[in-house]
Short mmCIF file of C-alpha atoms in Angstrom, two decimals:
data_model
loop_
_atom_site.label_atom_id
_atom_site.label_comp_id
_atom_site.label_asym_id
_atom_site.label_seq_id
_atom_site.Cartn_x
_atom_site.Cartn_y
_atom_site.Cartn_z
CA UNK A 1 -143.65 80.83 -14.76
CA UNK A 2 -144.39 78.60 -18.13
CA UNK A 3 -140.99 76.51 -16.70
CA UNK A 4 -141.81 76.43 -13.19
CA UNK A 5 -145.49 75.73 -13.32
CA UNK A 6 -145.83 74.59 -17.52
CA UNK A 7 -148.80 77.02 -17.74
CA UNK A 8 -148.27 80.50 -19.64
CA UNK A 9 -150.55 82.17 -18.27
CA UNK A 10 -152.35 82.25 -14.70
CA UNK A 11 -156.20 81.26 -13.54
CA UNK A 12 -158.12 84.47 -14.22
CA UNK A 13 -159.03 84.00 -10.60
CA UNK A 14 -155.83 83.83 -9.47
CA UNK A 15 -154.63 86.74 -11.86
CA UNK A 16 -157.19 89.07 -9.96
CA UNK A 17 -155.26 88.13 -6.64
CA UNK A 18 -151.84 88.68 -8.41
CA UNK A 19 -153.22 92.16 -9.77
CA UNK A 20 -154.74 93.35 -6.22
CA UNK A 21 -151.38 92.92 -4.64
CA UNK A 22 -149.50 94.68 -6.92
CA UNK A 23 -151.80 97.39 -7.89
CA UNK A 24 -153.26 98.48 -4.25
CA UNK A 25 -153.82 101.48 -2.16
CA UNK A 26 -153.39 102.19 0.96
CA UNK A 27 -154.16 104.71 4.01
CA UNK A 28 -151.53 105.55 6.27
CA UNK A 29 -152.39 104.77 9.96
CA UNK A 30 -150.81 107.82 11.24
CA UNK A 31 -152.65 109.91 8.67
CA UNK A 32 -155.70 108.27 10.12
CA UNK A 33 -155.15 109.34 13.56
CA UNK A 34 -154.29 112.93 12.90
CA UNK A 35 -157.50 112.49 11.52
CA UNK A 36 -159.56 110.95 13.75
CA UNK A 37 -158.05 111.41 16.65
CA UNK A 38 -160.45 113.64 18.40
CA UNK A 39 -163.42 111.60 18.11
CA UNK A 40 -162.00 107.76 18.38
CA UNK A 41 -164.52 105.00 18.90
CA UNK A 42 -164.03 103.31 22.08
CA UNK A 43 -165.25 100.18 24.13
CA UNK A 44 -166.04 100.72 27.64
CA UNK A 45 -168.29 98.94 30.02
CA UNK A 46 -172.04 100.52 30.76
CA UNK A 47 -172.46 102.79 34.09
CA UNK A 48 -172.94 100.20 37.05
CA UNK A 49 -173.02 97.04 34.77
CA UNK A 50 -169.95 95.55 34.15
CA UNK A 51 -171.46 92.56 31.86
CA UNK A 52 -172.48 94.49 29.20
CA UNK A 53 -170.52 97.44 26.70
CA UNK A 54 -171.12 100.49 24.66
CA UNK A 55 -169.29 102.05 21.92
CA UNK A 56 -168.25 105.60 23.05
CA UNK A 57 -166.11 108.37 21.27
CA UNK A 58 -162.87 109.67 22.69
CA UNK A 59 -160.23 111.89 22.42
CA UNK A 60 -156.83 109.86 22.40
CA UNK A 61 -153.75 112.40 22.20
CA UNK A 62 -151.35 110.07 20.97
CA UNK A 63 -151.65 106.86 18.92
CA UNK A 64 -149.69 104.40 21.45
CA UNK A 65 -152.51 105.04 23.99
CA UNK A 66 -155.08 103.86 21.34
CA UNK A 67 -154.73 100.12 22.92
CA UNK A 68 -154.58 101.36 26.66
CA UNK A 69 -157.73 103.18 25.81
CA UNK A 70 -159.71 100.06 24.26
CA UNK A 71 -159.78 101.82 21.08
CA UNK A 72 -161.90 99.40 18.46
CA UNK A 73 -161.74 102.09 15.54
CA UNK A 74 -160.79 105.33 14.45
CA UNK A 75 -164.45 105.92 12.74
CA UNK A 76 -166.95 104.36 10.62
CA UNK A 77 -167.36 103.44 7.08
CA UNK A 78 -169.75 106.30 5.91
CA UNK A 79 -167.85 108.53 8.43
CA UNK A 80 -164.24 107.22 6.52
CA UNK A 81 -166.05 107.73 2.77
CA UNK A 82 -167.88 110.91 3.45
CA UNK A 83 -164.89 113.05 5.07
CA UNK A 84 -161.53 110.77 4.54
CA UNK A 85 -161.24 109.54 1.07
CA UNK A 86 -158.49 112.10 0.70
CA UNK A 87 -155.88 109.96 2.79
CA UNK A 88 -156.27 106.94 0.19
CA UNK A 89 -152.97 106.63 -1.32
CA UNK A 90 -151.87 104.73 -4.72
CA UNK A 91 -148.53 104.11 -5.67
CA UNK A 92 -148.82 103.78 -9.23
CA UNK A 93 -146.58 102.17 -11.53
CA UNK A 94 -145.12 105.21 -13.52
CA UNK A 95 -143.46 105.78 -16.37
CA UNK A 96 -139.54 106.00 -15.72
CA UNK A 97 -140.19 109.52 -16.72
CA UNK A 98 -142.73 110.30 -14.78
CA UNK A 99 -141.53 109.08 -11.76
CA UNK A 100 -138.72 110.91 -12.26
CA UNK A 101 -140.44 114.09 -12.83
CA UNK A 102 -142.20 113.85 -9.14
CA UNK A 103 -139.42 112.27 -7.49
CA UNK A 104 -140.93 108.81 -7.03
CA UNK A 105 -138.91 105.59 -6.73
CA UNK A 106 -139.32 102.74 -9.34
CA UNK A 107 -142.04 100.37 -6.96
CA UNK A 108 -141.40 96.53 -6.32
CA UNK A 109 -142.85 93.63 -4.16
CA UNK A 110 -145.39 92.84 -2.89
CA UNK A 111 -146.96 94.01 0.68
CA UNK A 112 -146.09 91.59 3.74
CA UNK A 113 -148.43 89.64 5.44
CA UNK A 114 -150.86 88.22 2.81
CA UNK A 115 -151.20 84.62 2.70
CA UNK A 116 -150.05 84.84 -0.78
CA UNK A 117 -147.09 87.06 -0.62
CA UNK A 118 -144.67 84.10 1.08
CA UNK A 119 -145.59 81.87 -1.84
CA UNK A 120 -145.24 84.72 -4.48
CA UNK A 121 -141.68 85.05 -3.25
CA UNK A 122 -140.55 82.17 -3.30
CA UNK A 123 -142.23 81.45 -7.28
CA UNK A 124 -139.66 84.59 -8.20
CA UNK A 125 -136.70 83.29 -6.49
CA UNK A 126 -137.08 80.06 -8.40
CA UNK A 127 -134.61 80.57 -10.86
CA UNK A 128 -132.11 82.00 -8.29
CA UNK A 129 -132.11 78.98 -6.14
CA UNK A 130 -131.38 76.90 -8.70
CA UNK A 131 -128.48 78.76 -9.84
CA UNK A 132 -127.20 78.99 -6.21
CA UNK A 133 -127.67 75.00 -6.21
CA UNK A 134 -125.98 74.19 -9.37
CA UNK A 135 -123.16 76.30 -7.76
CA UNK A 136 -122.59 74.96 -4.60
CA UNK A 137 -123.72 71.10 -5.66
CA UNK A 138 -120.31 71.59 -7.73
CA UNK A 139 -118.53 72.45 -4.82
CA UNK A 140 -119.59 70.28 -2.54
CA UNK A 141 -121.08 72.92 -0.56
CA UNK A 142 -124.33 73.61 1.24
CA UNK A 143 -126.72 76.03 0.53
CA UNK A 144 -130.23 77.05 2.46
CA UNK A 145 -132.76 79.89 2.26
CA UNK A 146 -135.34 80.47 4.14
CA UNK A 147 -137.52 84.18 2.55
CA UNK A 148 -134.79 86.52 2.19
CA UNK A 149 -132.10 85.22 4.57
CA UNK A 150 -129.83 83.00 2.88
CA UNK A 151 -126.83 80.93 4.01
CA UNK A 152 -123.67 79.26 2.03
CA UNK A 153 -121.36 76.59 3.95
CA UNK A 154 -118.18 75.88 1.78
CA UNK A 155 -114.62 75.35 2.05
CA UNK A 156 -112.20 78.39 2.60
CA UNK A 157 -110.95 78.54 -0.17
CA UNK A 158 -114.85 79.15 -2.00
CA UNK A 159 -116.17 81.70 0.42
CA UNK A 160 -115.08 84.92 -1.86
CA UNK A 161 -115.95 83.39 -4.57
CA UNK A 162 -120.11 82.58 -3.05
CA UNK A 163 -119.80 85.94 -2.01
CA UNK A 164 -119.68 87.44 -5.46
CA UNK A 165 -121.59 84.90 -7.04
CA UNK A 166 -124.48 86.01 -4.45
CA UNK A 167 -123.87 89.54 -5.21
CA UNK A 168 -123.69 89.03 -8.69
CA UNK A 169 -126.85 86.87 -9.40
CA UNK A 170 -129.22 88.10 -6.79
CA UNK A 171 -128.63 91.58 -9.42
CA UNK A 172 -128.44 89.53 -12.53
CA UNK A 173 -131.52 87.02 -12.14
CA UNK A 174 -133.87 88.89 -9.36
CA UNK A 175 -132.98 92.20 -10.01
CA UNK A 176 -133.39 92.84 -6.61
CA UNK A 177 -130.93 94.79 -3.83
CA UNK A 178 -128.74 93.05 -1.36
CA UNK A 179 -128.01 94.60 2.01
CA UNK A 180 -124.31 94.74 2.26
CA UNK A 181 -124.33 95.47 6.07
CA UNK A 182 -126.07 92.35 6.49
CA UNK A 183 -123.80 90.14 4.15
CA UNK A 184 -121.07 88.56 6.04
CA UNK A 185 -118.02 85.92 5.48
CA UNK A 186 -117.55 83.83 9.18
CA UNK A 187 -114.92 81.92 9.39
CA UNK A 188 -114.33 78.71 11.81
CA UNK A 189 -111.27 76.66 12.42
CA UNK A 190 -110.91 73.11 14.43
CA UNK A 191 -108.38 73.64 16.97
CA UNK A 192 -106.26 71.55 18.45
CA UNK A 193 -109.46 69.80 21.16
CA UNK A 194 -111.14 69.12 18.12
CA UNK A 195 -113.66 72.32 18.73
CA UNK A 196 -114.64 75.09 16.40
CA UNK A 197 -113.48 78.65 16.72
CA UNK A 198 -113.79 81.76 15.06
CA UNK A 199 -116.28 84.41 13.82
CA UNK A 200 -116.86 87.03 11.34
CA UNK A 201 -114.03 88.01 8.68
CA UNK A 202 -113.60 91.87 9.33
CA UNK A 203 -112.45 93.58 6.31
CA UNK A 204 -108.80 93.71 7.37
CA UNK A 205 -109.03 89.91 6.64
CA UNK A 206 -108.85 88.71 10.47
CA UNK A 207 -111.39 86.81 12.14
CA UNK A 208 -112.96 88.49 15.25
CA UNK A 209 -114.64 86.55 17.53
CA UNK A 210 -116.80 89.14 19.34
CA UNK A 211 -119.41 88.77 16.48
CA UNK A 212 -120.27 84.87 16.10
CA UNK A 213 -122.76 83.90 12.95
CA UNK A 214 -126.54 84.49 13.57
CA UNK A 215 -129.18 83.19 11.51
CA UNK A 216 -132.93 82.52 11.25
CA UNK A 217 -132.99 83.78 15.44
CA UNK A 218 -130.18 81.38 15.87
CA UNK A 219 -126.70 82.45 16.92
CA UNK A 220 -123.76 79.73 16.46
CA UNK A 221 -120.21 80.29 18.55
CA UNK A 222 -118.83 76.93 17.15
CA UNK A 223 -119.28 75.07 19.73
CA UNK A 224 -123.08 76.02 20.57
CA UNK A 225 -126.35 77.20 19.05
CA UNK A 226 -128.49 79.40 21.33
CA UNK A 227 -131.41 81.57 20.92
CA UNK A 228 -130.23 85.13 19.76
CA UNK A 229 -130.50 87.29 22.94
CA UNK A 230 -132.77 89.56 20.71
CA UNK A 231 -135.58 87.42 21.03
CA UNK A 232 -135.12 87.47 24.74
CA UNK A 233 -134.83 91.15 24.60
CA UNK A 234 -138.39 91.16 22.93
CA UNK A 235 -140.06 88.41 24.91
CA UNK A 236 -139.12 90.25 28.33
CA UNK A 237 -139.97 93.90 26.73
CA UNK A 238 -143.52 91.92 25.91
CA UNK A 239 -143.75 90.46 29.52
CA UNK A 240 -143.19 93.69 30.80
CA UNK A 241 -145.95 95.67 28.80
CA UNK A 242 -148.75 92.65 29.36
CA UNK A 243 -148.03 92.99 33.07
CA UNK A 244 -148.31 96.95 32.56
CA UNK A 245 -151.45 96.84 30.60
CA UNK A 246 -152.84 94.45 33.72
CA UNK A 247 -152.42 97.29 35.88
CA UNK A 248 -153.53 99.75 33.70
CA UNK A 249 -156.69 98.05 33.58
CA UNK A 250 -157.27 96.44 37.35
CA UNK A 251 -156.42 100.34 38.46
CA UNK A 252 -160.25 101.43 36.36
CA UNK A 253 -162.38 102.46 38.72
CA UNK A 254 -165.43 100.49 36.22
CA UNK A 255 -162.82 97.40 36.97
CA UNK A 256 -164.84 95.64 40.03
CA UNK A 257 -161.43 93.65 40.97
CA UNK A 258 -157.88 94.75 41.24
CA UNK A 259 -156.24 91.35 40.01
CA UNK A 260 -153.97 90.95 37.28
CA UNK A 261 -155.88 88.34 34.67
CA UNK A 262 -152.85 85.96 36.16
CA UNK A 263 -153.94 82.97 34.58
CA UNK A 264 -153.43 84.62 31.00
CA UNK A 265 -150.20 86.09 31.86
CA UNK A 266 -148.84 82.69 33.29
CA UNK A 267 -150.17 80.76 30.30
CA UNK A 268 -148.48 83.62 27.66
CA UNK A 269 -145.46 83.71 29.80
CA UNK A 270 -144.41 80.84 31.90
CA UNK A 271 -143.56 77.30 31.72
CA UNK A 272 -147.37 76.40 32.79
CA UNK A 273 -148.08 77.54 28.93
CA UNK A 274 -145.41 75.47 27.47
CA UNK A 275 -147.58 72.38 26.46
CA UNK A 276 -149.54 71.63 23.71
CA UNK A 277 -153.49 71.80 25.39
CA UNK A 278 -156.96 71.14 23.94
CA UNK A 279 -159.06 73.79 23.98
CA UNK A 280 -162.40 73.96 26.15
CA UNK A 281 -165.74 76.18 25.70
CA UNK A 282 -168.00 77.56 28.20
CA UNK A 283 -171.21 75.25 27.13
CA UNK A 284 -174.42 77.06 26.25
CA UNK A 285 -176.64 75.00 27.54
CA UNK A 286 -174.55 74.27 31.18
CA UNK A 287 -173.66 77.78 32.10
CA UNK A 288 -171.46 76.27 34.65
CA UNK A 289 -169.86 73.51 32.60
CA UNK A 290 -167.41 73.30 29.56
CA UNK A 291 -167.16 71.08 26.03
CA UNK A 292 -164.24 70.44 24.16
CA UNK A 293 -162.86 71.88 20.92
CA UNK A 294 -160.83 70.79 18.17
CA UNK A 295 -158.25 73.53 18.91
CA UNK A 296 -155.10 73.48 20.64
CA UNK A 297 -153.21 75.91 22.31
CA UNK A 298 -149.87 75.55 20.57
CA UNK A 299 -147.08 77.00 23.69
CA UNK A 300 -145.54 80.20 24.10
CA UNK A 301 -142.05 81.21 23.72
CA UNK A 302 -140.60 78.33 26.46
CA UNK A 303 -142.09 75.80 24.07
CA UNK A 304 -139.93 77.18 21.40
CA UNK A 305 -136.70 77.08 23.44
CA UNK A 306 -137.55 73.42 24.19
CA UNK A 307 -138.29 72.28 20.71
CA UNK A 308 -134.87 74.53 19.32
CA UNK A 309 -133.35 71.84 22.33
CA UNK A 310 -134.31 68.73 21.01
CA UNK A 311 -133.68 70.04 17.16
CA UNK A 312 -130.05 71.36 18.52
CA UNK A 313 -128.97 67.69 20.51
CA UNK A 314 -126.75 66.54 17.95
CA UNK A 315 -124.70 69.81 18.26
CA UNK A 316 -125.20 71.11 21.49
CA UNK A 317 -125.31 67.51 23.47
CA UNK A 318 -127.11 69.23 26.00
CA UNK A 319 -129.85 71.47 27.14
CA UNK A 320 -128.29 75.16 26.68
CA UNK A 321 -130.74 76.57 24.93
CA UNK A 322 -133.65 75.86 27.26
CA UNK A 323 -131.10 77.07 30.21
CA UNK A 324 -131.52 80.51 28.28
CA UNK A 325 -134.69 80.81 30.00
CA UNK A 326 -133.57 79.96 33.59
CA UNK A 327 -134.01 84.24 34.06
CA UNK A 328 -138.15 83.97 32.84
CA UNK A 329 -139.25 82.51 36.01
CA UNK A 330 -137.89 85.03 38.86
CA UNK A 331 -138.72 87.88 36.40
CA UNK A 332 -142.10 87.04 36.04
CA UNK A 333 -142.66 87.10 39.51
CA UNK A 334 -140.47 90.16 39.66
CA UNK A 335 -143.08 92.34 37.47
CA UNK A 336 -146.33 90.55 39.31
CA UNK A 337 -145.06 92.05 42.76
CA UNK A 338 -144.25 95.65 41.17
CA UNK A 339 -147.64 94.97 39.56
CA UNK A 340 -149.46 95.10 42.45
CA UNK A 341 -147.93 97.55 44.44
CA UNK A 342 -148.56 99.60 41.62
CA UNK A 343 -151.78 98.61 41.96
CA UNK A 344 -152.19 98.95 45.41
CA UNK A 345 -150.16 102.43 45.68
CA UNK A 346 -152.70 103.74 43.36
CA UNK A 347 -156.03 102.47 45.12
CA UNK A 348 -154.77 103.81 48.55
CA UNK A 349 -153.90 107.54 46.93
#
């Protein structure tokens, strides 16, 4: 830190923030539930007045119906502190032989999803990257990380030894654990039309081309970069449950219409959400008029295939990543038809 920053030690303020990361607790959410579960607090609309809600309790038999169910809460605050403060749990830094005495593993990081925790990462693998950089600046190599995935681009003849030199330092200087599964050599070759071929380097030493290199969401065949078909895989799976929750909802009896909220569902999932739009507010004093914001709404998933495009044109020449999504369209309207005969089945039985 004194190197990297030419302080010794950190702001007290900032200290606390450092200490309250590393030293938290924690309730598990499926403790919680087991709980809680017969008495969950609920939002539902009043009898016979659909503008206004009340806060209910509810039995919810498993967890995944919590959001089905318009769960806002398992309980309260004096309910959590008077009959709950058992489930609080506190991983504390132990003595080596303590922790060995009750069978607990030595604890490191930092939680995900603070607004600190990317930063904090990155501070520690300081000295790492510039290792790596020395390295492959030598070599004439390239060399990019992005969190934990990392990525080398050398010559043939240096990819064992960046392999063990990533092995070797990510133990030596971070002390932290690499994932052999997902560390992998891939190999490509110009052939004779001037276009990359290959894949990954199977342990026998060949190249196999059934499994092409994939980072960052990216996968790369030599000739093009597309979007991996896992993020497909999840933006169809999330299609698919929005248009289920619709008609879990429009299917209420306390629901005075049986439409899907289509306008949300084309804006989350279509290419009428792709652009960039101000935001607008219903105006308090013109119920029937709006005012603008200074918010945007930023796209959805088709506004990432078409800015991947336009990064991509220098290798790709073309616009295969956007024709990814030529299957979003009909399958969109796809789940709003079996949307609504679900819909309908159920009002007519």
């Amino acid at each position: 830190m004194e190197e990297s920053f030419r302080v010794s030690d950190l702001p007290a303020d900032h200290y606390k923030i450092f200490r309250n990361l590393v030293n938290y607790t924690y309730v598990d959410v499926i403790d919680l539930f087991e709980r809680f579960k017969d008495r969950i607090i609920v939002e539902r609309f009043k009898p016979n007045d659909t503008s206004c809600k009340e806060l209910k309790r509810k039995r919810i038999s498993k967890i995944k119906n919590m959001r089905y169910e318009n769960a806002v809460a398992f309980c309260d605050k004096t309910e959590f502190f008077r009959t709950a403060t058992d489930l609080i749990k506190a991983d504390k830094p132990y003595a080596s032989t303590v922790r060995e005495k009750l069978g607990k593993d030595a604890r490191k990081g930092i939680p995900q999803g603070t607004p600190i925790s990317a930063t904090l990462a990155n501070i520690y693998m300081i000295d790492f990257d510039d290792a790596i950089y020395k390295e492959v600046s030598s070599r004439r190599a390239y060399y990019q990380r992005y969190s934990d995935d990392l990525i080398i681009i050398c010559d043939r003849a240096d990819e064992k030894y960046f392999y063990d030199l990533i092995i070797r330092d990510i133990d030596a200087i971070t002390r932290l654990e690499i994932q052999a599964g997902k560390t992998h050599i891939y190999r490509y070759d110009e052939n004779c039309n001037g276009n990359l071929v290959g894949g990954i380097v199977m342990e026998d030493g060949n190249v196999s081309p059934n499994k092409q290199l994939e980072y960052l969401g990216f996968a790369f065949d030599g000739t093009k970069v597309r979007v991996k078909t896992s993020g497909f895989s999840k933006f169809y799976r999330n299609m698919k449950r929005a248009f289920k929750r619709g008609a879990f909802f429009a299917k209420k009896p306390h629901i005075p219409s049986d439409k899907l909220f289509e306008g949300r569902l084309y804006k989350r999932f279509t290419h009428l959400g792709a652009k960039r739009r101000l935001k607008w507010k219903q105006d308090s004093s013109n119920p029937s008029g709006f005012k603008r914001t200074t918010k945007y709404d930023w796209g959805n998933f088709i506004s990432y295939l078409r800015k991947a495009d336009n990064v991509m044109a220098d290798i790709n020449h073309d616009k295969s990543i956007s024709a990814q999504g030529r299957k979003i369209w009909p399958k969109f309207h796809r789940l709003k038809k079996q949307a609504y005969e679900d819909i309908d089945k159920h009002k007519k039985g």
